Tab-separated table of C-alpha atoms in Angstrom:
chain	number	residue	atom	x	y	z
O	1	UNK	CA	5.942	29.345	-20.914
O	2	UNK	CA	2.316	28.522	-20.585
O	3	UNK	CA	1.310	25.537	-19.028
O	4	UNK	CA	-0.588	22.779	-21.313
O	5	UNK	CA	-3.564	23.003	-19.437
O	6	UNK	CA	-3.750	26.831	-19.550
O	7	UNK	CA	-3.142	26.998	-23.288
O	8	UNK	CA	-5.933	24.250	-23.590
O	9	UNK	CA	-8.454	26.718	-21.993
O	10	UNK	CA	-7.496	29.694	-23.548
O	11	UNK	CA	-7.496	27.842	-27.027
O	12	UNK	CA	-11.234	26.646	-26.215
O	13	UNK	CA	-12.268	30.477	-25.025
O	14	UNK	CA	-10.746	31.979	-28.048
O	15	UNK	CA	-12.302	29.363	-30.430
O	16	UNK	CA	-15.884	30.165	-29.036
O	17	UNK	CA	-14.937	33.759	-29.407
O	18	UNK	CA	-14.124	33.481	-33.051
O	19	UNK	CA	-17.041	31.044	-34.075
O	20	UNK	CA	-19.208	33.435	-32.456
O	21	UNK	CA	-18.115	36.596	-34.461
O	22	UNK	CA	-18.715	34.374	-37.623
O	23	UNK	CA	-21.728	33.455	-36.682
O	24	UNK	CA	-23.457	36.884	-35.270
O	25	UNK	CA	-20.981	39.529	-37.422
O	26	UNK	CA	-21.732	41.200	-34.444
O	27	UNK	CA	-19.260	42.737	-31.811
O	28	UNK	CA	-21.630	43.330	-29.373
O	29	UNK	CA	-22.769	39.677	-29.470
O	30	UNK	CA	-19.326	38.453	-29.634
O	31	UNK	CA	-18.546	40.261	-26.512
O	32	UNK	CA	-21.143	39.182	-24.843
O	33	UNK	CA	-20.615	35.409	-25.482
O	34	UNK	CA	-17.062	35.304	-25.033
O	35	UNK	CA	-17.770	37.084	-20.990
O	36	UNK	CA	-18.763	33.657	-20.023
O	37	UNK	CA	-17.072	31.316	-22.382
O	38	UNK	CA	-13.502	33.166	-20.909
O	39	UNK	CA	-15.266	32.824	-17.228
O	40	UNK	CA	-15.969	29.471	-17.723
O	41	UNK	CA	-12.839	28.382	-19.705
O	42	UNK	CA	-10.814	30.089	-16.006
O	43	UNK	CA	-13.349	28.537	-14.094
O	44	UNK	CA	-12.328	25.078	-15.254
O	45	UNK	CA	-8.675	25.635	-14.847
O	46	UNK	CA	-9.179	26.603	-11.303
O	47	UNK	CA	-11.481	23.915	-10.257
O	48	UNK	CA	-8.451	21.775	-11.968
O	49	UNK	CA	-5.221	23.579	-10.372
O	50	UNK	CA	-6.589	22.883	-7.380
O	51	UNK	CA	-7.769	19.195	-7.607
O	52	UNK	CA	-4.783	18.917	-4.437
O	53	UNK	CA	-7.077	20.706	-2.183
O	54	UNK	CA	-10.291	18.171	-3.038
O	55	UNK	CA	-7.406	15.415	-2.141
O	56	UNK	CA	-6.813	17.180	1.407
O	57	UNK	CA	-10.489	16.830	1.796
O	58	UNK	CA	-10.870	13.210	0.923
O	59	UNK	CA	-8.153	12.611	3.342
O	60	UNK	CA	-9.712	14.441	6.001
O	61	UNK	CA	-12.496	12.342	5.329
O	62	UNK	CA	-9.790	9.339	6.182
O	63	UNK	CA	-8.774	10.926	9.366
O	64	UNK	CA	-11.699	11.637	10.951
O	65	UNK	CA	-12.654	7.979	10.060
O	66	UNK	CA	-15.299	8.038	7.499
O	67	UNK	CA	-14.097	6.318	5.025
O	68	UNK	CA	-13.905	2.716	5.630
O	69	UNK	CA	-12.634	-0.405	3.461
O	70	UNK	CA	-14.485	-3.684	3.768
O	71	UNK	CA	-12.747	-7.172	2.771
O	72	UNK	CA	-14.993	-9.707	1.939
O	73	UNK	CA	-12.782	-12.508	0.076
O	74	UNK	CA	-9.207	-12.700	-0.390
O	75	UNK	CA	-7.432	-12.117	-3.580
O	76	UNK	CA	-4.507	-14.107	-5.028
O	77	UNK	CA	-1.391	-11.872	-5.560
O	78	UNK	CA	-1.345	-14.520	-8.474
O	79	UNK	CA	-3.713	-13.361	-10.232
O	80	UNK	CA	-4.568	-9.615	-11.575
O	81	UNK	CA	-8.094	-8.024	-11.666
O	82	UNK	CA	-9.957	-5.658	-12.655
O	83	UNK	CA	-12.233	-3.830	-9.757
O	84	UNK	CA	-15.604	-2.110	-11.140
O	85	UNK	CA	-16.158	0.524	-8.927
O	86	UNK	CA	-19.568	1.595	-7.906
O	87	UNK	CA	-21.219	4.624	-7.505
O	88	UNK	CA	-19.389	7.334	-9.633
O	89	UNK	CA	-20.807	9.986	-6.871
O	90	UNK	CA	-19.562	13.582	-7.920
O	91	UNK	CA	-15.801	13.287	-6.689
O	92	UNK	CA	-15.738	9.577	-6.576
O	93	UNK	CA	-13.902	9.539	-2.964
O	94	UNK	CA	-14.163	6.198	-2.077
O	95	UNK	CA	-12.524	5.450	-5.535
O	96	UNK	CA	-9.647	7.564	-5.069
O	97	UNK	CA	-8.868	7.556	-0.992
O	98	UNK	CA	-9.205	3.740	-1.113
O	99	UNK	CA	-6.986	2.712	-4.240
O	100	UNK	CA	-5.200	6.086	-4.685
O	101	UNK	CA	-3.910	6.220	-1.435
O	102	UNK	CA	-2.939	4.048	1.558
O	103	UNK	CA	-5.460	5.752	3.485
O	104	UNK	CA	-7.429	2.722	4.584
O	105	UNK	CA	-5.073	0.419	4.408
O	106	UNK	CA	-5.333	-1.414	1.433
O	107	UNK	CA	-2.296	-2.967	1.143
O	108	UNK	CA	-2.383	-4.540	4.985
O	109	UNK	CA	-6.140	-6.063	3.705
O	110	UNK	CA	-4.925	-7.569	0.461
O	111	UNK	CA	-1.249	-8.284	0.218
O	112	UNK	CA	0.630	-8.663	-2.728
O	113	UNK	CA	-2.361	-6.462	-4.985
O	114	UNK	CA	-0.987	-3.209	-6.498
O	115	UNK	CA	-3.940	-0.971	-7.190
O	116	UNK	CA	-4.495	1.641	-9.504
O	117	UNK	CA	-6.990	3.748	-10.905
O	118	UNK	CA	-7.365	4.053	-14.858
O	119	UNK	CA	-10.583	4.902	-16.593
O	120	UNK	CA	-10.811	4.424	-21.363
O	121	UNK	CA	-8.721	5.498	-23.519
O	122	UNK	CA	-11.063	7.761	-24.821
O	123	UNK	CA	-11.178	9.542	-22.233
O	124	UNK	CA	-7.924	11.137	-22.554
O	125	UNK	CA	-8.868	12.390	-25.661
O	126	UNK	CA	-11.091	15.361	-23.895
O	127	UNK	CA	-9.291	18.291	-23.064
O	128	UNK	CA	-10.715	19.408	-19.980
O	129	UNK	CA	-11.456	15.936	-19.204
O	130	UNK	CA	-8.108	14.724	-19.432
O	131	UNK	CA	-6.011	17.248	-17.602
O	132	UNK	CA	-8.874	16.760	-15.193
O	133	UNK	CA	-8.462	12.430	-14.396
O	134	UNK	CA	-4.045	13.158	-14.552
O	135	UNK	CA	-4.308	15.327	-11.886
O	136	UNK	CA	-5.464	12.480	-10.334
O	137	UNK	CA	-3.350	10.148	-11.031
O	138	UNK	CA	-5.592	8.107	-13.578
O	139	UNK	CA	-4.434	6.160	-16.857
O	140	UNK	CA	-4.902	4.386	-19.398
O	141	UNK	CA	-7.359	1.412	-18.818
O	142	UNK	CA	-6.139	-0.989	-21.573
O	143	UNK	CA	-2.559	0.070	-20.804
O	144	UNK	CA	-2.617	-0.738	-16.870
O	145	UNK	CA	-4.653	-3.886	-17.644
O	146	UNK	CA	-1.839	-5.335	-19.634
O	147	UNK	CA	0.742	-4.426	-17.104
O	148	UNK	CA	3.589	-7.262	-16.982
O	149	UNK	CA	3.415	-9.787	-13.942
O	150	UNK	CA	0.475	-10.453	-11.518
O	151	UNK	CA	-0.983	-9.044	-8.479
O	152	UNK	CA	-2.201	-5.791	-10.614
O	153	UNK	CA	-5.554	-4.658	-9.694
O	154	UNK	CA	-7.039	-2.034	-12.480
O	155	UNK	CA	-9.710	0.491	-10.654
O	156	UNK	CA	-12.388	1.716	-13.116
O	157	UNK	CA	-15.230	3.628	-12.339
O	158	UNK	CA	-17.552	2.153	-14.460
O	159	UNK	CA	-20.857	4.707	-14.804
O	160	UNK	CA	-18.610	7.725	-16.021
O	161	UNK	CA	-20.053	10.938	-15.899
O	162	UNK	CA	-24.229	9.636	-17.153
O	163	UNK	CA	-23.935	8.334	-13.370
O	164	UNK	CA	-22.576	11.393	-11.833
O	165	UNK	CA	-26.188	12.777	-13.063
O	166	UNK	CA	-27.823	10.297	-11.086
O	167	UNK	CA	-26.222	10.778	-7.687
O	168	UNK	CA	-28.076	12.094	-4.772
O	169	UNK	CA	-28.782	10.977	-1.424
O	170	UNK	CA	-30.836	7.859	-1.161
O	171	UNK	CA	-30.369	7.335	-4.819
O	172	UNK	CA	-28.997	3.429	-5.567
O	173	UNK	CA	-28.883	3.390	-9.691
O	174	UNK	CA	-25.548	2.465	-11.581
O	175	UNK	CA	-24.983	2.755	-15.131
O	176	UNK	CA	-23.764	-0.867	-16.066
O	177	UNK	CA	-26.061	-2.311	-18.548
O	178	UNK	CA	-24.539	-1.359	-21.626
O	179	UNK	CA	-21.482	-0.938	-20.856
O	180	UNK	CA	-19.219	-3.834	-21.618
O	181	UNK	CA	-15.831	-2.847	-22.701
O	182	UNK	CA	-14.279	-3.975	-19.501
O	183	UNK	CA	-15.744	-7.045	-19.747
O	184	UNK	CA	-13.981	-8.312	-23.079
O	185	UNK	CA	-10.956	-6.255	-21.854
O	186	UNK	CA	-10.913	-8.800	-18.657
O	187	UNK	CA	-11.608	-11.726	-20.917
O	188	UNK	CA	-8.505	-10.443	-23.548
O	189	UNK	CA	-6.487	-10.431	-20.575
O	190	UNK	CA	-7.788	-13.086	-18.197
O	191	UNK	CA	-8.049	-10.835	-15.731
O	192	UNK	CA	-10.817	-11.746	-12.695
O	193	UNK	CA	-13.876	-9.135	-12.296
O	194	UNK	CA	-14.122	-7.662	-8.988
O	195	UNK	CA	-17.547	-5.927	-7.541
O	196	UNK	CA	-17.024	-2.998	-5.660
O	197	UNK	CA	-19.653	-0.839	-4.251
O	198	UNK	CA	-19.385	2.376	-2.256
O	199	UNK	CA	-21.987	2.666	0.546
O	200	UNK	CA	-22.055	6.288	1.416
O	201	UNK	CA	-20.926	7.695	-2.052
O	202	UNK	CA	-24.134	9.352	-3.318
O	203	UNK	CA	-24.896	10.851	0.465
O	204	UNK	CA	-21.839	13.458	0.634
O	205	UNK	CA	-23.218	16.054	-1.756
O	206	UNK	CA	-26.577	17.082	-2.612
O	207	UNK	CA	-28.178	17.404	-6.305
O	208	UNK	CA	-30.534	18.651	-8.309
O	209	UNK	CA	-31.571	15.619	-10.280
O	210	UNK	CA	-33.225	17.245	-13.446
O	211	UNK	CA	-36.093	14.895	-15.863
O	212	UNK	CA	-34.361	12.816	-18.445
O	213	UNK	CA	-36.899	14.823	-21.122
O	214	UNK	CA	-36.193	18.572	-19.617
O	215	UNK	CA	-34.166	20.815	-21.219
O	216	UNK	CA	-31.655	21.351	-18.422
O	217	UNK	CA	-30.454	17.564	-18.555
O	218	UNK	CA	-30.451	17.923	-22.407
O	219	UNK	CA	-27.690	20.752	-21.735
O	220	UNK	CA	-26.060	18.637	-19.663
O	221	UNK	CA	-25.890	15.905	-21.974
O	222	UNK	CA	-24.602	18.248	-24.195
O	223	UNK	CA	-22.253	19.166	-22.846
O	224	UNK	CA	-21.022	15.348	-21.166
O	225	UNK	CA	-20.293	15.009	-25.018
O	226	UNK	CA	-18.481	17.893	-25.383
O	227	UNK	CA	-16.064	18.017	-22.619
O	228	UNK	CA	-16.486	14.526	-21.326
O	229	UNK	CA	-18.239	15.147	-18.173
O	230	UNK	CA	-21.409	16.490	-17.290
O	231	UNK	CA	-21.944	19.730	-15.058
O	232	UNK	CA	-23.902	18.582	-11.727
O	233	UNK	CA	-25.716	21.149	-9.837
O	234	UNK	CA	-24.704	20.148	-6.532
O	235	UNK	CA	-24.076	21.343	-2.632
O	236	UNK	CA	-22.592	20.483	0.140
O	237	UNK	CA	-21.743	22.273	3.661
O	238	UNK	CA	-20.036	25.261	4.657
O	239	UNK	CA	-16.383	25.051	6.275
O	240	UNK	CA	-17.554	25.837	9.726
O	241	UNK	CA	-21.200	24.826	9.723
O	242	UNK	CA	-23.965	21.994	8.275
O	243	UNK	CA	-26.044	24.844	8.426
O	244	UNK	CA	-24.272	26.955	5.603
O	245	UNK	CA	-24.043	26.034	1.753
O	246	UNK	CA	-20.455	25.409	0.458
O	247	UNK	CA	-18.119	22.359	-1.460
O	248	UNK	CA	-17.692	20.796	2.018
O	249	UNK	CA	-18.677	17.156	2.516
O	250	UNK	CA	-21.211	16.797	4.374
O	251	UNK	CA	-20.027	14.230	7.370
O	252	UNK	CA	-21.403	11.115	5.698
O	253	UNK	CA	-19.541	7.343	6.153
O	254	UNK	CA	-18.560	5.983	3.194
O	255	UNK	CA	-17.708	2.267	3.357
O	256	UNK	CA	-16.248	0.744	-0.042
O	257	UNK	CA	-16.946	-3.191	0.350
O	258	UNK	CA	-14.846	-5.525	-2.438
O	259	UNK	CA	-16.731	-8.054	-3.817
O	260	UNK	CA	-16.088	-11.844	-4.651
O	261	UNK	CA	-13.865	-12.194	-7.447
O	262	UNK	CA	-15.136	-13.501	-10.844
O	263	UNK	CA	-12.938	-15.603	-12.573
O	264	UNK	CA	-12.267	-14.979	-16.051
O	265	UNK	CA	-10.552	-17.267	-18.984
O	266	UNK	CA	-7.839	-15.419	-20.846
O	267	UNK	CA	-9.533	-15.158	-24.570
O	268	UNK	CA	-8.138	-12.936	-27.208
O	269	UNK	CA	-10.930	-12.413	-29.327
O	270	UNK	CA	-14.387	-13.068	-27.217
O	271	UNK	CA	-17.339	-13.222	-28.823
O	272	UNK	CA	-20.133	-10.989	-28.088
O	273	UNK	CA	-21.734	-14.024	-26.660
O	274	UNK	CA	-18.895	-14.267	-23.983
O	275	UNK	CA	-18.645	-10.822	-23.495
O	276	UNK	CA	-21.891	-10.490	-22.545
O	277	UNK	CA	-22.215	-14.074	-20.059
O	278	UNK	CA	-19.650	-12.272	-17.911
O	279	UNK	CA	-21.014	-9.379	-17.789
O	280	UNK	CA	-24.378	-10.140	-16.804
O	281	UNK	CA	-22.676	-12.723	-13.606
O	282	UNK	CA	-20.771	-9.518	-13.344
O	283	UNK	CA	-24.278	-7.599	-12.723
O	284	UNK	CA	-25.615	-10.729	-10.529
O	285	UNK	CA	-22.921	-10.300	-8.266
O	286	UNK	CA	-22.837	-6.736	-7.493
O	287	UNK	CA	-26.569	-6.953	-7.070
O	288	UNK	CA	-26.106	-9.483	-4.434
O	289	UNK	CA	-23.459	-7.704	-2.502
O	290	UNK	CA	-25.446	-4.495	-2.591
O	291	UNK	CA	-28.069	-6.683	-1.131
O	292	UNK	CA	-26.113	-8.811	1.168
O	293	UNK	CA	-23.891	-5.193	2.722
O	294	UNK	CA	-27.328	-2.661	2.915
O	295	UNK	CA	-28.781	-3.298	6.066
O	296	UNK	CA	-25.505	-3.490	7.635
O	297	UNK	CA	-24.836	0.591	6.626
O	298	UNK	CA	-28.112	1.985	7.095
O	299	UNK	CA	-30.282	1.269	4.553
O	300	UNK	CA	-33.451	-0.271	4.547
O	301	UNK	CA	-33.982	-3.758	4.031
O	302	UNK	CA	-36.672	-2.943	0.843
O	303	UNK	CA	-34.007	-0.641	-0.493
O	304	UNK	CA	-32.893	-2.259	-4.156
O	305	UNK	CA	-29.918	-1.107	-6.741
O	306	UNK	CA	-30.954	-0.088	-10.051
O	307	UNK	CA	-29.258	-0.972	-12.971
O	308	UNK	CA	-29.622	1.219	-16.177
């Protein structure tokens, strides 16, 4: 039989195919629009089939010792948290080599915390999308969050895909200030906030950023709410040189620092007004670690995070 993710694709492909037929009553035009929508529907389940050989890179990354975890405080293994990850970048490897994996040694640094990744429910919801953060290993947010016992720390990557469209090299903007639902889902819990910021994260691929009013970042917005992520016109190096255009990463460090823990009281129903105290100390202190951990990886001293 057909795998799920197959029959997802080829259900999308022939559903473009047949809504453009009823809307041309045209072969020719049919034909000609369901070339790419079949390309692209292939395309996707590629890129997805093989989302073990992006993991072999991010671990190569490990090996070669570019990818570095920073401690800053210790955490309780009684207590359970929720870690905002920051930048999205396009693959978000310091999210997945430092939590996914024991790559960097995350257990050694904080003893007694189990990570693991998990991103909204909604999420799931998106076809492509959702085959896309399993192969992974992502879940359910709200699920993982309410996991039994302590010592459970909850990875989210808070900007989505809108902050995938941002990433480039030199670029420090994260999309926090409307988004809140983690916030009340700590406070529902009483699970402490965590800051975590990737230093490095934008600088492995290059992008072409397009104007917020163009048309091309209008089609990507389109189609962010269509599939749940946004395509990125990126680059990085060729296998063999830095010289050469490929999906390589180019040789960057990328050193994830944790944040000082916020603590949170457990409150089943918070009100907008608590929801959105937390969530602005929540902004205050990623700010200041961004600012505190800059000049220490590279970055100029005048360099600032933007929050949108």
């Amino acid at each position: 039989s057909l795998p799920p993710s197959l029959l997802s694709y080829l259900s999308l492909s022939l559903s473009i195919i047949l809504l453009s037929f009823l809307l041309s009553r045209s072969v020719f035009l049919t034909f000609l629009i369901s070339l790419p929508a079949l390309s692209l529907s292939f395309t996707l389940l590629i890129i997805i089939s093989n989302a073990r050989m992006m993991i072999i890179i991010v671990l190569s990354l490990c090996a070669t010792g570019l990818l570095q975890l920073v401690k800053t405080h210790n955490l309780l293994p009684s207590r359970n948290y929720i870690f905002g990850y920051h930048p999205h970048g396009i693959f978000c490897f310091g999210a997945f080599c430092n939590f996914g994996t024991e790559a960097t040694g995350f257990s050694t640094k904080f003893p007694g915390i189990r990570p693991s990744l998990a991103t909204l429910a909604g999420n799931f919801r998106m076809p492509i999308l959702r085959e896309y953060l399993m192969s992974g290993g992502e879940s359910n947010i709200a699920k993982r969050s309410r996991a039994n016992g302590s010592g459970n720390a909850v990875v989210i990557v808070i900007g989505g895909a809108a902050e995938s469209l941002e990433c480039s090299p030199g670029n420090h903007v994260v999309n926090l200030k409307h988004r809140k639902g983690f916030v009340r889902i700590a406070l529902q819990n009483g699970a402490d906030l965590v800051p975590v910021y990737s230093f490095g994260e934008n600088e492995v691929y290059k992008q072409i950023i397009f104007s917020e009013d163009g048309l091309l970042r209008a089609v990507q917005r389109k189609f962010q709410k269509l599939i749940g992520f946004a395509p990125c016109l990126f680059r990085g190096r060729g296998f063999f040189s830095d010289d050469s255009w490929g999906l390589v990463p180019y040789g960057k460090p990328i050193n994830t620092v944790v944040g000082e823990p916020i603590t949170v009281p457990k409150i089943e129903n918070p009100s907008q007004e608590e929801v959105d105290i937390y969530h602005g100390m929540y902004i205050q202190s990623l700010i200041k670690l961004f600012d505190r951990y800059k000049t220490k990886f590279g970055y100029a001293d005048t360099e600032c995070l933007a929050v949108m």
